[in-house]
mmCIF file of C-alpha atoms in Angstrom:
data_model
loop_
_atom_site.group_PDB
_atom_site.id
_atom_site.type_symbol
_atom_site.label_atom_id
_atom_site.label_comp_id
_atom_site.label_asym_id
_atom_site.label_seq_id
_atom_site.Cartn_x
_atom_site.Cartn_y
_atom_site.Cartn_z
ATOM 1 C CA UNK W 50 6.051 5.264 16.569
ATOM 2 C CA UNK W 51 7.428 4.114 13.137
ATOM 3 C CA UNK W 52 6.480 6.290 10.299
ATOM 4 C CA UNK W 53 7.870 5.138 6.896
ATOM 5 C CA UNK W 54 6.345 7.679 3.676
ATOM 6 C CA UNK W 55 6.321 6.407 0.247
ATOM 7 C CA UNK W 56 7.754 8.789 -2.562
ATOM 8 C CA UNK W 57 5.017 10.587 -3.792
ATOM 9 C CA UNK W 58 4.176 10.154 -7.517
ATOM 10 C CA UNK W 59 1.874 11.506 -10.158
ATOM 11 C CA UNK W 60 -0.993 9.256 -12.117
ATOM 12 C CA UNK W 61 -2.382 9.965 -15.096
ATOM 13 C CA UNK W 62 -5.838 8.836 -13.624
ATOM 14 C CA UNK W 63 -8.537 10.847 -11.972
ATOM 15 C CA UNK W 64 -8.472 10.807 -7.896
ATOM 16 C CA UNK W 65 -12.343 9.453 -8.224
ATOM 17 C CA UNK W 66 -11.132 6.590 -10.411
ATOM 18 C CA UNK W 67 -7.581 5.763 -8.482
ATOM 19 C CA UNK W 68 -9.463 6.040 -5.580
ATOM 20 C CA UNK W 69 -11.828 2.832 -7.070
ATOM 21 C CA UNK W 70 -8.956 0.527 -8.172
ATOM 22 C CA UNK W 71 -6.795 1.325 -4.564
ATOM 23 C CA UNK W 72 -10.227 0.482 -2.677
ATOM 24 C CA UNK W 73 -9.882 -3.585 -4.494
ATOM 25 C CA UNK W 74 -6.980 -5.434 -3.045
ATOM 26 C CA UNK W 75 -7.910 -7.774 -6.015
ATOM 27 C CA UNK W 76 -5.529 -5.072 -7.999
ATOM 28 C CA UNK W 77 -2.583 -5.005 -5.717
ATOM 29 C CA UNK W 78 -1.611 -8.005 -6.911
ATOM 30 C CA UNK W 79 -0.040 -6.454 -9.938
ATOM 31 C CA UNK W 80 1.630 -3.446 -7.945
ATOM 32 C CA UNK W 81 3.624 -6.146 -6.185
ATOM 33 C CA UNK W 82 7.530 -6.773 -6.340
ATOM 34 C CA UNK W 83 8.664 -10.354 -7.337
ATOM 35 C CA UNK W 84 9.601 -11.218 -3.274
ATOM 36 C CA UNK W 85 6.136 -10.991 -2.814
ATOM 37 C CA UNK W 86 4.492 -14.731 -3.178
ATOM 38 C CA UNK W 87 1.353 -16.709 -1.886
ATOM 39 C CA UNK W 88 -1.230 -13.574 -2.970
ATOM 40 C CA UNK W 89 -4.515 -13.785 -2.007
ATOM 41 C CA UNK W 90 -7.096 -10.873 -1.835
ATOM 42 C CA UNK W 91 -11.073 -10.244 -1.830
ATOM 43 C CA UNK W 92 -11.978 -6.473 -2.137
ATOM 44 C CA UNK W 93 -11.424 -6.075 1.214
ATOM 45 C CA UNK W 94 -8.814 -8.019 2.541
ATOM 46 C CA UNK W 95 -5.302 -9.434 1.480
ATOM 47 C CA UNK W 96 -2.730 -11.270 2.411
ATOM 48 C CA UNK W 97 1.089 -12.752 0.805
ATOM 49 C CA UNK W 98 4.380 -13.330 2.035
ATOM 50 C CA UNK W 99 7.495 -11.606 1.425
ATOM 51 C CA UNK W 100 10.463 -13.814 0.748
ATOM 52 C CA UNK W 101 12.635 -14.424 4.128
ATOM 53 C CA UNK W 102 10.928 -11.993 6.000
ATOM 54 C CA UNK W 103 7.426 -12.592 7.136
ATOM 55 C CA UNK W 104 3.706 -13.736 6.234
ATOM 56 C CA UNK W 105 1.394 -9.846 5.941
ATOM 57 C CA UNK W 106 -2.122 -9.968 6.282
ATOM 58 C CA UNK W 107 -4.040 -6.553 5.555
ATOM 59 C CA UNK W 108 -7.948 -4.908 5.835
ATOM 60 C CA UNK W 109 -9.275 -1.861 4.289
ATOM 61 C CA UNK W 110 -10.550 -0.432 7.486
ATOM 62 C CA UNK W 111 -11.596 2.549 6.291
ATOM 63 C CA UNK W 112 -12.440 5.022 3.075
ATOM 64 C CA UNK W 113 -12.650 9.090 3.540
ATOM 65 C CA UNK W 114 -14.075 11.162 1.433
ATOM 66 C CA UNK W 115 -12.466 9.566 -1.617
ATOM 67 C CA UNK W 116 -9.169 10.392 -1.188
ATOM 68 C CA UNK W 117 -7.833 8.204 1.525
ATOM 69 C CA UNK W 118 -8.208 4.526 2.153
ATOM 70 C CA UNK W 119 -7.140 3.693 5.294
ATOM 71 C CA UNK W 120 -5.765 -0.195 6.044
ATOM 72 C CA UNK W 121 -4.843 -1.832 8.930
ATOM 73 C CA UNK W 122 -2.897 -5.339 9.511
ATOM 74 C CA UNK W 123 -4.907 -8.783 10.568
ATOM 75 C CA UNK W 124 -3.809 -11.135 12.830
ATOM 76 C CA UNK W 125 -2.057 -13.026 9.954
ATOM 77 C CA UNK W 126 0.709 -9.897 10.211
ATOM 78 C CA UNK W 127 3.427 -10.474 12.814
ATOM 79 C CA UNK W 128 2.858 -6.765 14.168
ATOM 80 C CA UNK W 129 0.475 -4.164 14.328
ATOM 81 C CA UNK W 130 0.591 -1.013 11.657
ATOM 82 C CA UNK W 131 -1.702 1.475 9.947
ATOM 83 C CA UNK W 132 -1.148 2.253 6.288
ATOM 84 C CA UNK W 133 -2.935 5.087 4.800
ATOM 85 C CA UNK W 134 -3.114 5.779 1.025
ATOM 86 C CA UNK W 135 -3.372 9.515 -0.037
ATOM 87 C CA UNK W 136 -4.373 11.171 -2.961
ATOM 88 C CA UNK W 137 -4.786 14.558 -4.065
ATOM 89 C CA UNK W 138 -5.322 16.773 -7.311
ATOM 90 C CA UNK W 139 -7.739 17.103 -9.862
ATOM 91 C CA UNK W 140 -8.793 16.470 -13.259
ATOM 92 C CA UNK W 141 -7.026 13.613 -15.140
ATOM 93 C CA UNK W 142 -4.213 13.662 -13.083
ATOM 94 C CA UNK W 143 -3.407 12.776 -9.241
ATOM 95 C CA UNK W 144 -0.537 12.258 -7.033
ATOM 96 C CA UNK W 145 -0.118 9.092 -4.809
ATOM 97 C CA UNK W 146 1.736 7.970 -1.295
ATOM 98 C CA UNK W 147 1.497 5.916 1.334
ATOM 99 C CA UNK W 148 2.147 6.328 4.758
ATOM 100 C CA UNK W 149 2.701 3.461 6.836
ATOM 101 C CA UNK W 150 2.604 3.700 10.684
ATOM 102 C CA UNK W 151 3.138 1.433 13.310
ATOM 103 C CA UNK W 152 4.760 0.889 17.131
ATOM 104 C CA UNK W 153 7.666 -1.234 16.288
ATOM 105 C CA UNK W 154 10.200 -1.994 19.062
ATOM 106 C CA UNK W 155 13.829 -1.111 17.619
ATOM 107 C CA UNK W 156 15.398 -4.133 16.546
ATOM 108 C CA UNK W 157 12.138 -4.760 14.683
ATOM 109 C CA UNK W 158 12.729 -1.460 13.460
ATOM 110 C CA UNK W 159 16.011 -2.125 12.381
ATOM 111 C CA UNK W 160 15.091 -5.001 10.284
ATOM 112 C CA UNK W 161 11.985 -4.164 8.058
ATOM 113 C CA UNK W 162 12.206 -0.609 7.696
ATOM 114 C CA UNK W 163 14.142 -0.693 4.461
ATOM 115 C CA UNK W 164 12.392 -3.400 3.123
ATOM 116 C CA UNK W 165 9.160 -1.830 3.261
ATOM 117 C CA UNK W 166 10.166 1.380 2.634
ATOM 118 C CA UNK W 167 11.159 -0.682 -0.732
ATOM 119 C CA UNK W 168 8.090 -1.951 -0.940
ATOM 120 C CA UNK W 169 5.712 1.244 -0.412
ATOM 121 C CA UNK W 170 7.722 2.458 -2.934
ATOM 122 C CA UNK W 171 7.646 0.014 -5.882
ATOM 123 C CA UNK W 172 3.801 -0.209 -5.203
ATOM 124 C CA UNK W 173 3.668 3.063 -5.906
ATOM 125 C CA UNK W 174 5.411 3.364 -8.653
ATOM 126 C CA UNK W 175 3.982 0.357 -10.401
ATOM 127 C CA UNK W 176 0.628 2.446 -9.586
ATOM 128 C CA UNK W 177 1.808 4.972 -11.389
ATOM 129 C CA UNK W 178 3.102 3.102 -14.536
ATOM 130 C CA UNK W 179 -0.339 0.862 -14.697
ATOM 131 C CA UNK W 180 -2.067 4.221 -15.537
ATOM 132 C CA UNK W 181 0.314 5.371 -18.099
ATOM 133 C CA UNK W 182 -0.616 5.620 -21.858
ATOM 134 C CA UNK W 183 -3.878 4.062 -20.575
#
Protein backbone atom coordinates (compact mmCIF):
# COMPACT_ATOMS: atom_id res chain seq x y z
CA UNK A 1 0.00 0.00 0.00
CA UNK A 2 1.04 3.54 -1.20
CA UNK A 3 0.43 6.23 1.27
CA UNK A 4 1.48 9.73 0.07
CA UNK A 5 0.36 12.76 3.02
CA UNK A 6 0.00 16.25 1.96
CA UNK A 7 1.76 18.99 4.19
CA UNK A 8 -0.63 20.03 6.52
CA UNK A 9 -1.64 23.73 6.46
CA UNK A 10 -3.73 26.21 8.35
CA UNK A 11 -7.02 28.16 6.78
CA UNK A 12 -8.34 31.05 7.89
CA UNK A 13 -11.90 29.50 7.34
CA UNK A 14 -14.13 27.65 9.72
CA UNK A 15 -13.95 23.58 9.45
CA UNK A 16 -18.02 23.82 8.85
CA UNK A 17 -17.43 26.19 5.94
CA UNK A 18 -14.03 24.45 4.37
CA UNK A 19 -15.75 21.46 4.83
CA UNK A 20 -18.71 23.01 2.20
CA UNK A 21 -16.35 24.33 -0.53
CA UNK A 22 -13.97 20.78 -0.35
CA UNK A 23 -17.45 18.80 -0.64
CA UNK A 24 -17.92 20.82 -4.60
CA UNK A 25 -15.37 19.58 -7.03
CA UNK A 26 -16.80 22.62 -8.99
CA UNK A 27 -14.02 24.57 -6.67
CA UNK A 28 -11.05 22.40 -7.27
CA UNK A 29 -10.69 23.77 -10.33
CA UNK A 30 -8.95 26.78 -8.93
CA UNK A 31 -6.69 24.71 -6.40
CA UNK A 32 -5.18 23.16 -9.51
CA UNK A 33 -1.46 23.50 -10.84
CA UNK A 34 -1.05 24.71 -14.50
CA UNK A 35 -0.17 20.74 -15.75
CA UNK A 36 -3.51 20.13 -14.91
CA UNK A 37 -5.84 20.61 -18.26
CA UNK A 38 -9.25 19.29 -19.69
CA UNK A 39 -11.23 20.12 -16.08
CA UNK A 40 -14.47 19.04 -15.73
CA UNK A 41 -16.46 18.63 -12.41
CA UNK A 42 -20.25 18.44 -11.06
CA UNK A 43 -20.44 18.53 -7.17
CA UNK A 44 -19.73 15.19 -7.07
CA UNK A 45 -17.49 14.06 -9.53
CA UNK A 46 -14.33 15.32 -11.51
CA UNK A 47 -12.12 14.58 -13.84
CA UNK A 48 -8.69 16.41 -15.91
CA UNK A 49 -5.53 15.33 -17.15
CA UNK A 50 -2.17 15.98 -16.00
CA UNK A 51 0.32 16.88 -18.67
CA UNK A 52 2.43 13.62 -19.86
CA UNK A 53 1.27 11.57 -17.26
CA UNK A 54 -2.25 10.33 -17.26
CA UNK A 55 -6.14 11.14 -17.65
CA UNK A 56 -7.70 11.15 -13.39
CA UNK A 57 -11.16 10.68 -12.88
CA UNK A 58 -12.43 11.17 -9.14
CA UNK A 59 -15.96 10.65 -6.82
CA UNK A 60 -16.74 12.00 -3.50
CA UNK A 61 -17.63 8.69 -2.03
CA UNK A 62 -18.14 9.70 1.15
CA UNK A 63 -18.60 12.76 3.91
CA UNK A 64 -18.04 12.09 7.91
CA UNK A 65 -19.11 14.04 10.32
CA UNK A 66 -17.92 17.22 8.63
CA UNK A 67 -14.52 16.88 8.81
CA UNK A 68 -13.53 14.33 6.26
CA UNK A 69 -14.57 13.87 2.69
CA UNK A 70 -13.58 10.81 1.51
CA UNK A 71 -12.93 10.30 -2.60
CA UNK A 72 -12.24 7.54 -4.54
CA UNK A 73 -10.97 7.20 -8.37
CA UNK A 74 -13.55 6.24 -11.44
CA UNK A 75 -12.85 4.13 -14.07
CA UNK A 76 -11.56 7.16 -16.09
CA UNK A 77 -8.26 6.87 -13.55
CA UNK A 78 -5.62 4.40 -14.76
CA UNK A 79 -5.44 2.85 -11.08
CA UNK A 80 -7.30 2.47 -8.10
CA UNK A 81 -6.67 4.99 -4.89
CA UNK A 82 -8.51 6.49 -1.93
CA UNK A 83 -7.93 10.12 -1.07
CA UNK A 84 -9.21 11.40 2.12
CA UNK A 85 -9.36 15.13 3.04
CA UNK A 86 -8.95 16.00 6.81
CA UNK A 87 -9.71 18.80 8.78
CA UNK A 88 -9.52 19.72 12.24
CA UNK A 89 -9.73 22.84 14.69
CA UNK A 90 -12.12 25.27 15.60
CA UNK A 91 -13.37 28.65 15.36
CA UNK A 92 -12.23 30.73 12.33
CA UNK A 93 -9.39 28.79 11.75
CA UNK A 94 -8.65 25.03 10.52
CA UNK A 95 -5.87 22.96 9.37
CA UNK A 96 -5.98 20.91 6.06
CA UNK A 97 -4.26 17.53 4.43
CA UNK A 98 -4.80 15.00 2.31
CA UNK A 99 -3.98 11.58 2.41
CA UNK A 100 -3.91 9.67 -0.62
CA UNK A 101 -3.85 5.81 -0.58
CA UNK A 102 -3.67 3.32 -3.04
CA UNK A 103 -2.06 -0.40 -4.09
CA UNK A 104 0.37 0.66 -6.66
CA UNK A 105 2.80 -1.98 -8.02
CA UNK A 106 6.48 -0.44 -7.75
CA UNK A 107 7.43 0.84 -10.94
CA UNK A 108 4.06 2.60 -10.86
CA UNK A 109 5.22 3.69 -7.66
CA UNK A 110 8.28 4.93 -8.86
CA UNK A 111 6.78 7.12 -11.40
CA UNK A 112 3.82 9.18 -9.88
CA UNK A 113 4.69 9.38 -6.41
CA UNK A 114 6.48 12.69 -6.68
CA UNK A 115 4.22 14.09 -8.94
CA UNK A 116 1.34 13.75 -6.81
CA UNK A 117 2.91 14.26 -3.81
CA UNK A 118 3.40 17.75 -5.83
CA UNK A 119 0.14 17.90 -6.50
CA UNK A 120 -1.58 17.13 -2.96
CA UNK A 121 0.54 19.67 -2.00
CA UNK A 122 -0.07 22.72 -4.22
CA UNK A 123 -3.87 21.91 -3.77
CA UNK A 124 -3.41 22.44 -0.49
CA UNK A 125 -1.73 25.24 -0.37
CA UNK A 126 -3.74 27.07 -2.96
CA UNK A 127 -6.62 26.03 -0.34
CA UNK A 128 -5.05 27.75 2.02
CA UNK A 129 -4.22 31.03 0.12
CA UNK A 130 -8.02 31.17 -1.44
CA UNK A 131 -9.11 31.78 2.22
CA UNK A 132 -6.64 34.37 3.05
CA UNK A 133 -7.62 38.08 3.67
CA UNK A 134 -11.07 36.74 2.68
Amino acid sequence: MVTIESDRVEVSNSVADTFVFLSDFNNYEGLMPDQITGWESTEDECSFNIKGMASIGMKIDEKVDGKEIRIKSTNKSPFRFDLTCFLEGEGDTCSAYMVFESDLNPMLQMMVEKPLESLFNHIVQRLKANFEGA
